[in-house]
PDB file of C-alpha atoms (C1' of nucleotides) in Angstrom:
ATOM      1  CA  UNK K 814       0.000   0.000   0.000  1.00 43.00           C
ATOM      2  CA  UNK K 815       2.081   2.906  -1.118  1.00 44.00           C
ATOM      3  CA  UNK K 816       0.564   5.786   0.705  1.00 45.00           C
ATOM      4  CA  UNK K 817       2.650   8.401   2.427  1.00 45.00           C
ATOM      5  CA  UNK K 818      -0.254   9.622   4.566  1.00 52.00           C
ATOM      6  CA  UNK K 819       0.064  12.724   2.326  1.00 66.00           C
ATOM      7  CA  UNK K 820       1.876  14.944   4.777  1.00 79.00           C
ATOM      8  CA  UNK K 821       0.378  18.406   4.666  1.00 84.00           C
ATOM      9  CA  UNK K 822       2.776  19.926   7.117  1.00 94.00           C
ATOM     10  CA  UNK K 823       4.695  23.119   6.545  1.00 97.00           C
ATOM     11  CA  UNK K 824       7.815  20.968   6.223  1.00 98.00           C
ATOM     12  CA  UNK K 825       6.534  19.886   2.835  1.00 97.00           C
ATOM     13  CA  UNK K 826       5.850  23.483   1.924  1.00 97.00           C
ATOM     14  CA  UNK K 827       9.428  24.539   2.471  1.00 98.00           C
ATOM     15  CA  UNK K 828      10.904  21.414   0.924  1.00 97.00           C
ATOM     16  CA  UNK K 829      10.695  22.946  -2.535  1.00 97.00           C
ATOM     17  CA  UNK K 830      13.425  25.484  -3.360  1.00 97.00           C
ATOM     18  CA  UNK K 831      11.097  27.628  -5.451  1.00 98.00           C
ATOM     19  CA  UNK K 832       8.673  27.949  -2.569  1.00 98.00           C
ATOM     20  CA  UNK K 833      11.482  28.871  -0.216  1.00 98.00           C
ATOM     21  CA  UNK K 834      12.578  31.527  -2.704  1.00 98.00           C
ATOM     22  CA  UNK K 835       9.032  32.861  -2.880  1.00 98.00           C
ATOM     23  CA  UNK K 836       8.918  33.135   0.894  1.00 98.00           C
ATOM     24  CA  UNK K 837      12.314  34.815   0.934  1.00 97.00           C
ATOM     25  CA  UNK K 838      11.038  37.336  -1.579  1.00 97.00           C
ATOM     26  CA  UNK K 839       7.888  37.980   0.427  1.00 97.00           C
ATOM     27  CA  UNK K 840       9.952  38.885   3.462  1.00 96.00           C
ATOM     28  CA  UNK K 841      10.624  42.162   1.700  1.00 96.00           C
ATOM     29  CA  UNK K 842       6.932  42.843   1.350  1.00 96.00           C
ATOM     30  CA  UNK K 843       3.789  41.600  -0.426  1.00 97.00           C
ATOM     31  CA  UNK K 844       3.949  40.954  -4.156  1.00 98.00           C
ATOM     32  CA  UNK K 845       1.527  40.155  -6.983  1.00 98.00           C
ATOM     33  CA  UNK K 846       1.804  36.844  -8.783  1.00 98.00           C
ATOM     34  CA  UNK K 847       3.290  38.229 -11.975  1.00 97.00           C
ATOM     35  CA  UNK K 848       6.209  39.729 -10.161  1.00 97.00           C
ATOM     36  CA  UNK K 849       6.955  36.417  -8.496  1.00 97.00           C
ATOM     37  CA  UNK K 850       6.537  34.515 -11.746  1.00 97.00           C
ATOM     38  CA  UNK K 851       8.922  36.758 -13.641  1.00 95.00           C
ATOM     39  CA  UNK K 852      11.481  36.434 -10.889  1.00 95.00           C
ATOM     40  CA  UNK K 853      11.724  32.653 -11.008  1.00 92.00           C
ATOM     41  CA  UNK K 854      11.839  31.798 -14.716  1.00 86.00           C
ATOM     42  CA  UNK K 855       8.917  29.476 -14.429  1.00 94.00           C
ATOM     43  CA  UNK K 856       5.497  29.757 -15.963  1.00 97.00           C
ATOM     44  CA  UNK K 857       2.921  31.751 -14.066  1.00 98.00           C
ATOM     45  CA  UNK K 858       0.644  28.723 -13.512  1.00 98.00           C
ATOM     46  CA  UNK K 859       3.539  26.929 -11.887  1.00 98.00           C
ATOM     47  CA  UNK K 860       3.961  29.783  -9.450  1.00 98.00           C
ATOM     48  CA  UNK K 861       0.213  29.850  -8.915  1.00 98.00           C
ATOM     49  CA  UNK K 862       0.331  26.228  -7.874  1.00 98.00           C
ATOM     50  CA  UNK K 863       3.146  26.895  -5.457  1.00 98.00           C
ATOM     51  CA  UNK K 864       1.194  29.805  -4.030  1.00 98.00           C
ATOM     52  CA  UNK K 865      -1.863  27.626  -3.633  1.00 98.00           C
ATOM     53  CA  UNK K 866       0.143  25.190  -1.538  1.00 98.00           C
ATOM     54  CA  UNK K 867       1.560  27.980   0.567  1.00 98.00           C
ATOM     55  CA  UNK K 868      -1.917  29.457   0.924  1.00 98.00           C
ATOM     56  CA  UNK K 869      -3.521  26.220   2.033  1.00 97.00           C
ATOM     57  CA  UNK K 870      -0.842  25.802   4.663  1.00 97.00           C
ATOM     58  CA  UNK K 871      -1.415  29.403   5.802  1.00 97.00           C
ATOM     59  CA  UNK K 872       2.168  30.386   5.148  1.00 97.00           C
ATOM     60  CA  UNK K 873       0.974  33.180   2.888  1.00 98.00           C
ATOM     61  CA  UNK K 874      -2.290  35.073   2.629  1.00 98.00           C
ATOM     62  CA  UNK K 875      -3.964  36.447  -0.459  1.00 98.00           C
ATOM     63  CA  UNK K 876      -5.456  39.895  -0.686  1.00 97.00           C
ATOM     64  CA  UNK K 877      -7.356  40.773  -3.824  1.00 97.00           C
ATOM     65  CA  UNK K 878      -6.681  44.272  -4.993  1.00 96.00           C
ATOM     66  CA  UNK K 879      -8.439  45.026  -8.231  1.00 95.00           C
ATOM     67  CA  UNK K 880      -7.376  42.369 -10.681  1.00 97.00           C
ATOM     68  CA  UNK K 881      -4.169  41.765  -8.812  1.00 97.00           C
ATOM     69  CA  UNK K 882      -3.716  39.425  -5.896  1.00 98.00           C
ATOM     70  CA  UNK K 883      -1.195  40.500  -3.371  1.00 98.00           C
ATOM     71  CA  UNK K 884       0.508  37.686  -1.561  1.00 98.00           C
ATOM     72  CA  UNK K 885       1.738  38.370   1.904  1.00 98.00           C
ATOM     73  CA  UNK K 886       3.986  36.385   4.205  1.00 97.00           C
ATOM     74  CA  UNK K 887       2.215  34.764   7.161  1.00 96.00           C
ATOM     75  CA  UNK K 888       5.117  33.388   9.115  1.00 93.00           C
ATOM     76  CA  UNK K 889       3.198  32.003  12.086  1.00 93.00           C
ATOM     77  CA  UNK K 890       3.121  28.483  10.679  1.00 93.00           C
ATOM     78  CA  UNK K 891       6.862  28.551  10.155  1.00 95.00           C
ATOM     79  CA  UNK K 892       7.191  28.590  13.894  1.00 94.00           C
ATOM     80  CA  UNK K 893       6.498  24.857  13.837  1.00 94.00           C
ATOM     81  CA  UNK K 894       9.737  24.392  11.937  1.00 96.00           C
ATOM     82  CA  UNK K 895      11.649  26.590  14.347  1.00 95.00           C
ATOM     83  CA  UNK K 896      10.176  24.706  17.282  1.00 95.00           C
ATOM     84  CA  UNK K 897      11.093  21.376  15.765  1.00 96.00           C
ATOM     85  CA  UNK K 898      14.655  22.344  15.051  1.00 96.00           C
ATOM     86  CA  UNK K 899      15.252  23.974  18.398  1.00 93.00           C
ATOM     87  CA  UNK K 900      16.195  20.850  20.392  1.00 93.00           C
ATOM     88  CA  UNK K 901      18.814  19.970  17.786  1.00 94.00           C
ATOM     89  CA  UNK K 902      20.570  23.191  18.463  1.00 88.00           C
ATOM     90  CA  UNK K 903      22.043  21.822  21.671  1.00 83.00           C
ATOM     91  CA  UNK K 904      23.565  19.012  19.661  1.00 79.00           C
ATOM     92  CA  UNK K 905      25.458  21.025  17.119  1.00 78.00           C
ATOM     93  CA  UNK K 906      26.504  23.503  19.730  1.00 76.00           C
ATOM     94  CA  UNK K 907      27.893  20.596  21.709  1.00 71.00           C
ATOM     95  CA  UNK K 908      29.662  19.364  18.606  1.00 66.00           C
ATOM     96  CA  UNK K 909      31.161  22.774  18.018  1.00 65.00           C
ATOM     97  CA  UNK K 910      32.197  22.864  21.639  1.00 65.00           C
ATOM     98  CA  UNK K 911      33.940  19.544  21.288  1.00 68.00           C
ATOM     99  CA  UNK K 912      35.672  20.716  18.162  1.00 66.00           C
ATOM    100  CA  UNK K 913      36.796  23.861  19.926  1.00 67.00           C
ATOM    101  CA  UNK K 914      38.189  21.862  22.807  1.00 67.00           C
ATOM    102  CA  UNK K 915      39.921  19.581  20.370  1.00 67.00           C
ATOM    103  CA  UNK K 916      41.482  22.454  18.458  1.00 67.00           C
ATOM    104  CA  UNK K 917      42.587  24.050  21.682  1.00 70.00           C
ATOM    105  CA  UNK K 918      44.280  20.763  22.442  1.00 57.00           C
ATOM    106  CA  UNK K 919      42.673  20.534  25.819  1.00 52.00           C
TER     107      UNK K 919
ATOM    108  CA  UNK U1130      11.338  19.746 -19.414  1.00 41.00           C
ATOM    109  CA  UNK U1131      10.058  18.640 -16.046  1.00 42.00           C
ATOM    110  CA  UNK U1132      13.130  18.719 -13.938  1.00 43.00           C
ATOM    111  CA  UNK U1133      13.109  20.116 -10.439  1.00 43.00           C
ATOM    112  CA  UNK U1134      16.890  20.401 -10.372  1.00 51.00           C
ATOM    113  CA  UNK U1135      16.553  17.456  -7.935  1.00 65.00           C
ATOM    114  CA  UNK U1136      17.026  19.392  -4.743  1.00 79.00           C
ATOM    115  CA  UNK U1137      19.394  17.482  -2.490  1.00 85.00           C
ATOM    116  CA  UNK U1138      19.208  19.917   0.375  1.00 94.00           C
ATOM    117  CA  UNK U1139      18.521  18.971   3.944  1.00 97.00           C
ATOM    118  CA  UNK U1140      15.094  20.557   3.546  1.00 98.00           C
ATOM    119  CA  UNK U1141      14.124  17.555   1.438  1.00 97.00           C
ATOM    120  CA  UNK U1142      15.517  15.248   4.076  1.00 97.00           C
ATOM    121  CA  UNK U1143      13.274  16.615   6.789  1.00 98.00           C
ATOM    122  CA  UNK U1144      10.242  16.917   4.533  1.00 97.00           C
ATOM    123  CA  UNK U1145       9.290  13.319   5.199  1.00 97.00           C
ATOM    124  CA  UNK U1146       7.602  12.665   8.562  1.00 97.00           C
ATOM    125  CA  UNK U1147       9.224   9.255   8.956  1.00 98.00           C
ATOM    126  CA  UNK U1148      12.675  10.764   8.546  1.00 98.00           C
ATOM    127  CA  UNK U1149      11.863  13.458  11.066  1.00 98.00           C
ATOM    128  CA  UNK U1150      10.732  10.767  13.465  1.00 98.00           C
ATOM    129  CA  UNK U1151      13.959   8.875  12.913  1.00 98.00           C
ATOM    130  CA  UNK U1152      15.961  11.982  13.715  1.00 98.00           C
ATOM    131  CA  UNK U1153      13.843  12.628  16.782  1.00 97.00           C
ATOM    132  CA  UNK U1154      14.559   9.105  17.948  1.00 97.00           C
ATOM    133  CA  UNK U1155      18.288   9.480  17.345  1.00 97.00           C
ATOM    134  CA  UNK U1156      18.391  12.507  19.586  1.00 96.00           C
ATOM    135  CA  UNK U1157      18.163  10.066  22.468  1.00 96.00           C
ATOM    136  CA  UNK U1158      21.203   8.188  21.240  1.00 96.00           C
ATOM    137  CA  UNK U1159      22.437   6.004  18.376  1.00 97.00           C
ATOM    138  CA  UNK U1160      20.304   3.073  17.292  1.00 98.00           C
ATOM    139  CA  UNK U1161      20.606   0.055  15.004  1.00 98.00           C
ATOM    140  CA  UNK U1162      18.349  -0.237  11.978  1.00 98.00           C
ATOM    141  CA  UNK U1163      16.111  -2.949  13.370  1.00 97.00           C
ATOM    142  CA  UNK U1164      15.169  -0.877  16.359  1.00 97.00           C
ATOM    143  CA  UNK U1165      14.186   1.997  14.117  1.00 97.00           C
ATOM    144  CA  UNK U1166      12.303  -0.257  11.739  1.00 97.00           C
ATOM    145  CA  UNK U1167      10.258  -1.857  14.500  1.00 95.00           C
ATOM    146  CA  UNK U1168       9.424   1.542  15.910  1.00 95.00           C
ATOM    147  CA  UNK U1169       7.846   2.882  12.739  1.00 93.00           C
ATOM    148  CA  UNK U1170       5.672   0.039  11.459  1.00 88.00           C
ATOM    149  CA  UNK U1171       7.330   0.080   8.089  1.00 95.00           C
ATOM    150  CA  UNK U1172       9.429  -2.561   6.430  1.00 97.00           C
ATOM    151  CA  UNK U1173      13.119  -2.562   7.236  1.00 98.00           C
ATOM    152  CA  UNK U1174      14.144  -1.809   3.640  1.00 98.00           C
ATOM    153  CA  UNK U1175      11.956   1.280   3.732  1.00 98.00           C
ATOM    154  CA  UNK U1176      13.814   2.500   6.786  1.00 98.00           C
ATOM    155  CA  UNK U1177      17.094   1.595   5.150  1.00 98.00           C
ATOM    156  CA  UNK U1178      16.217   3.852   2.233  1.00 98.00           C
ATOM    157  CA  UNK U1179      15.356   6.705   4.562  1.00 98.00           C
ATOM    158  CA  UNK U1180      18.635   6.184   6.367  1.00 98.00           C
ATOM    159  CA  UNK U1181      20.518   6.223   3.095  1.00 98.00           C
ATOM    160  CA  UNK U1182      19.043   9.611   2.275  1.00 98.00           C
ATOM    161  CA  UNK U1183      19.910  10.936   5.717  1.00 98.00           C
ATOM    162  CA  UNK U1184      23.396   9.470   5.394  1.00 98.00           C
ATOM    163  CA  UNK U1185      24.061  11.025   1.999  1.00 97.00           C
ATOM    164  CA  UNK U1186      23.021  14.402   3.335  1.00 97.00           C
ATOM    165  CA  UNK U1187      25.295  13.895   6.357  1.00 97.00           C
ATOM    166  CA  UNK U1188      22.450  14.244   8.819  1.00 97.00           C
ATOM    167  CA  UNK U1189      23.316  10.873  10.294  1.00 98.00           C
ATOM    168  CA  UNK U1190      26.478   8.799  10.324  1.00 98.00           C
ATOM    169  CA  UNK U1191      26.828   5.045  10.241  1.00 98.00           C
ATOM    170  CA  UNK U1192      29.138   3.068  12.460  1.00 97.00           C
ATOM    171  CA  UNK U1193      29.488  -0.625  11.823  1.00 97.00           C
ATOM    172  CA  UNK U1194      29.605  -2.637  14.984  1.00 96.00           C
ATOM    173  CA  UNK U1195      29.742  -6.331  14.299  1.00 95.00           C
ATOM    174  CA  UNK U1196      26.787  -7.078  12.104  1.00 97.00           C
ATOM    175  CA  UNK U1197      24.882  -4.128  13.393  1.00 97.00           C
ATOM    176  CA  UNK U1198      25.088  -0.624  12.049  1.00 98.00           C
ATOM    177  CA  UNK U1199      24.654   2.070  14.592  1.00 98.00           C
ATOM    178  CA  UNK U1200      23.154   5.248  13.247  1.00 98.00           C
ATOM    179  CA  UNK U1201      24.064   8.434  14.989  1.00 97.00           C
ATOM    180  CA  UNK U1202      22.665  11.928  14.723  1.00 97.00           C
ATOM    181  CA  UNK U1203      24.926  14.434  12.958  1.00 96.00           C
ATOM    182  CA  UNK U1204      23.028  17.639  13.461  1.00 93.00           C
ATOM    183  CA  UNK U1205      25.504  20.021  11.852  1.00 93.00           C
ATOM    184  CA  UNK U1206      23.662  20.050   8.529  1.00 93.00           C
ATOM    185  CA  UNK U1207      20.417  20.899  10.291  1.00 95.00           C
ATOM    186  CA  UNK U1208      21.950  24.221  11.078  1.00 94.00           C
ATOM    187  CA  UNK U1209      21.156  25.274   7.513  1.00 94.00           C
ATOM    188  CA  UNK U1210      17.488  24.954   8.344  1.00 96.00           C
ATOM    189  CA  UNK U1211      17.878  26.902  11.535  1.00 95.00           C
ATOM    190  CA  UNK U1212      19.796  29.596   9.687  1.00 95.00           C
ATOM    191  CA  UNK U1213      17.145  29.807   7.008  1.00 96.00           C
ATOM    192  CA  UNK U1214      14.285  30.097   9.433  1.00 96.00           C
ATOM    193  CA  UNK U1215      15.980  32.613  11.668  1.00 93.00           C
ATOM    194  CA  UNK U1216      15.065  35.801   9.740  1.00 94.00           C
ATOM    195  CA  UNK U1217      11.396  34.794   9.806  1.00 94.00           C
ATOM    196  CA  UNK U1218      11.466  34.853  13.549  1.00 88.00           C
ATOM    197  CA  UNK U1219      11.341  38.638  13.554  1.00 83.00           C
ATOM    198  CA  UNK U1220       8.146  38.449  11.543  1.00 79.00           C
ATOM    199  CA  UNK U1221       6.128  36.220  13.783  1.00 78.00           C
ATOM    200  CA  UNK U1222       7.429  37.970  16.844  1.00 76.00           C
ATOM    201  CA  UNK U1223       6.240  41.210  15.285  1.00 71.00           C
ATOM    202  CA  UNK U1224       2.875  39.594  14.628  1.00 66.00           C
ATOM    203  CA  UNK U1225       2.628  38.423  18.197  1.00 65.00           C
ATOM    204  CA  UNK U1226       3.584  41.889  19.324  1.00 65.00           C
ATOM    205  CA  UNK U1227       0.813  43.390  17.246  1.00 68.00           C
ATOM    206  CA  UNK U1228      -1.640  40.900  18.650  1.00 66.00           C
ATOM    207  CA  UNK U1229      -0.546  41.738  22.158  1.00 67.00           C
ATOM    208  CA  UNK U1230      -1.014  45.445  21.495  1.00 67.00           C
ATOM    209  CA  UNK U1231      -4.422  44.735  20.021  1.00 66.00           C
ATOM    210  CA  UNK U1232      -5.524  42.648  22.975  1.00 67.00           C
ATOM    211  CA  UNK U1233      -4.284  45.284  25.370  1.00 70.00           C
ATOM    212  CA  UNK U1234      -6.516  47.687  23.440  1.00 58.00           C
ATOM    213  CA  UNK U1235      -3.698  50.129  22.889  1.00 51.00           C
TER     214      UNK U1235
ATOM    215  C1'  DA V 657     -18.494  47.636 -26.340  1.00 59.50           C
ATOM    216  C1'  DT V 658     -14.066  45.720 -26.979  1.00 59.50           C
ATOM    217  C1'  DA V 659      -9.516  44.679 -25.894  1.00 59.50           C
ATOM    218  C1'  DA V 660      -6.011  43.868 -22.690  1.00 59.50           C
ATOM    219  C1'  DT V 661      -4.501  42.421 -18.188  1.00 59.50           C
ATOM    220  C1'  DA V 662      -4.004  39.454 -14.109  1.00 59.50           C
ATOM    221  C1'  DC V 663      -4.899  35.958 -12.487  1.00 59.50           C
ATOM    222  C1'  DG V 664      -6.851  30.714 -11.314  1.00 59.50           C
ATOM    223  C1'  DT V 665      -7.850  26.080 -12.934  1.00 59.50           C
ATOM    224  C1'  DA V 666      -8.057  21.888 -15.959  1.00 59.50           C
ATOM    225  C1'  DA V 667      -5.796  18.484 -18.357  1.00 59.50           C
ATOM    226  C1'  DC V 668      -1.817  16.300 -19.241  1.00 59.50           C
ATOM    227  C1'  DC V 669       2.869  14.406 -18.641  1.00 59.50           C
ATOM    228  C1'  DA V 670       7.700  12.922 -17.012  1.00 59.50           C
ATOM    229  C1'  DA V 671      10.194  12.267 -13.092  1.00 59.50           C
ATOM    230  C1'  DA V 672      10.666  11.626  -8.235  1.00 59.50           C
ATOM    231  C1'  DT V 673       9.015   9.539  -3.990  1.00 59.50           C
ATOM    232  C1'  DG V 674       8.016   6.062  -0.799  1.00 59.50           C
ATOM    233  C1'  DG V 675       6.524   1.798  -0.161  1.00 59.50           C
ATOM    234  C1'  DA V 676       6.724  -3.591  -0.720  1.00 59.50           C
ATOM    235  C1'  DT V 677       8.907  -8.174  -1.751  1.00 59.50           C
ATOM    236  C1'  DA V 678      12.834 -10.882  -3.124  1.00 59.50           C
ATOM    237  C1'  DC V 679      17.516 -11.574  -2.800  1.00 59.50           C
ATOM    238  C1'  DG V 680      22.568 -11.275  -1.569  1.00 59.50           C
ATOM    239  C1'  DT V 681      26.259 -10.786   1.872  1.00 59.50           C
ATOM    240  C1'  DA V 682      28.814 -10.343   6.078  1.00 59.50           C
ATOM    241  C1'  DT V 683      28.855 -11.557  10.883  1.00 59.50           C
ATOM    242  C1'  DT V 684      27.623 -14.240  14.938  1.00 59.50           C
ATOM    243  C1'  DA V 685      25.615 -18.389  17.211  1.00 59.50           C
ATOM    244  C1'  DT V 686      25.237 -23.397  17.446  1.00 59.50           C
TER     245       DT V 686
ATOM    246  C1'  DA B1436      30.001 -26.488   8.901  1.00 59.50           C
ATOM    247  C1'  DT B1437      25.468 -24.749   9.216  1.00 59.50           C
ATOM    248  C1'  DA B1438      21.961 -21.824  10.640  1.00 59.50           C
ATOM    249  C1'  DA B1439      20.396 -17.487  12.124  1.00 59.50           C
ATOM    250  C1'  DT B1440      20.839 -12.559  12.308  1.00 59.50           C
ATOM    251  C1'  DA B1441      21.375  -7.816  10.603  1.00 59.50           C
ATOM    252  C1'  DC B1442      21.624  -5.491   7.420  1.00 59.50           C
ATOM    253  C1'  DG B1443      21.932  -3.281   2.158  1.00 59.50           C
ATOM    254  C1'  DT B1444      20.344  -3.436  -2.568  1.00 59.50           C
ATOM    255  C1'  DA B1445      17.533  -4.590  -6.794  1.00 59.50           C
ATOM    256  C1'  DT B1446      13.301  -4.540  -8.771  1.00 59.50           C
ATOM    257  C1'  DC B1447       8.816  -3.247  -9.126  1.00 59.50           C
ATOM    258  C1'  DC B1448       4.740  -0.453  -8.426  1.00 59.50           C
ATOM    259  C1'  DA B1449       1.234   3.307  -7.193  1.00 59.50           C
ATOM    260  C1'  DT B1450       1.076   7.890  -5.938  1.00 59.50           C
ATOM    261  C1'  DT B1451       2.785  12.443  -5.659  1.00 59.50           C
ATOM    262  C1'  DT B1452       5.206  16.247  -7.427  1.00 59.50           C
ATOM    263  C1'  DG B1453       6.268  19.898 -10.317  1.00 59.50           C
ATOM    264  C1'  DG B1454       6.191  21.440 -14.593  1.00 59.50           C
ATOM    265  C1'  DT B1455       3.747  22.634 -19.199  1.00 59.50           C
ATOM    266  C1'  DT B1456      -0.072  24.457 -22.466  1.00 59.50           C
ATOM    267  C1'  DA B1457      -4.857  25.633 -23.090  1.00 59.50           C
ATOM    268  C1'  DC B1458      -8.656  27.837 -21.356  1.00 59.50           C
ATOM    269  C1'  DG B1459     -12.018  30.572 -18.450  1.00 59.50           C
ATOM    270  C1'  DT B1460     -13.151  34.669 -15.685  1.00 59.50           C
ATOM    271  C1'  DA B1461     -13.040  39.048 -13.411  1.00 59.50           C
ATOM    272  C1'  DT B1462     -11.256  43.652 -13.677  1.00 59.50           C
ATOM    273  C1'  DT B1463      -9.292  47.682 -15.957  1.00 59.50           C
ATOM    274  C1'  DA B1464      -8.138  50.402 -20.145  1.00 59.50           C
ATOM    275  C1'  DT B1465      -9.553  52.268 -24.603  1.00 59.50           C
TER     276       DT B1465
END
DNA sequence: ATAATACGTAACCAAATGGATACGTATTAT
DNA sequence: ATAATACGTATCCATTTGGTTACGTATTAT
């Protein structure tokens, strides 16, 4: 039964490099779809699909403005990622500490 | 030309919930494959494939010990994720700040 | 009223993903 | 020497992913 339980977490959202780039761009402020599409040398529908995924996971919000749709960063959901990664921090800090000790020939 | 440039970043590695669970388990110490496999109700080869991906991205290391292979967490590469997410922190803190102001009826 | 613009969606497709089963190999137990 | 154990890998398969082109619709410009 090949079924991956279709993970709809924000981890999937940021797995794609294009979506990460979109989010990075949106950190500098909201943008309409065309601007994003022209920035990433992909077709506009492709970007639309990425935006749909980000929308459904609440990582961005859409605000219609005339015939444009402004996409805005909604970083709250990204906190899940930060929370997940936090405990690992101790580990690589420990590793760096060990390396430091080693280099200092302690 | 459907080619996603086959992203081999650590973001792909942690996109899968099983792999995240494996990493979470390894935070408590190294483990042989069978222990991991039995923990996740998947076939052992499936876990082996996940471990291969984590190995190739240097998120875990393998240490042969007799006929067992101990897998150990190597969290250094996860730092990329932490570094990427860091700038977003300002955003959701700002959002929380706004919410706080709003609730305090400022 | 008509044309142009700014999107979303549908349909389609190749490649990647994630799983299973079958098999091979090195190491330990008997 | 033989059997059991602990893996990795090969092969296969269904589903998902990420892209395309074609098309429809709402809004603005002429």
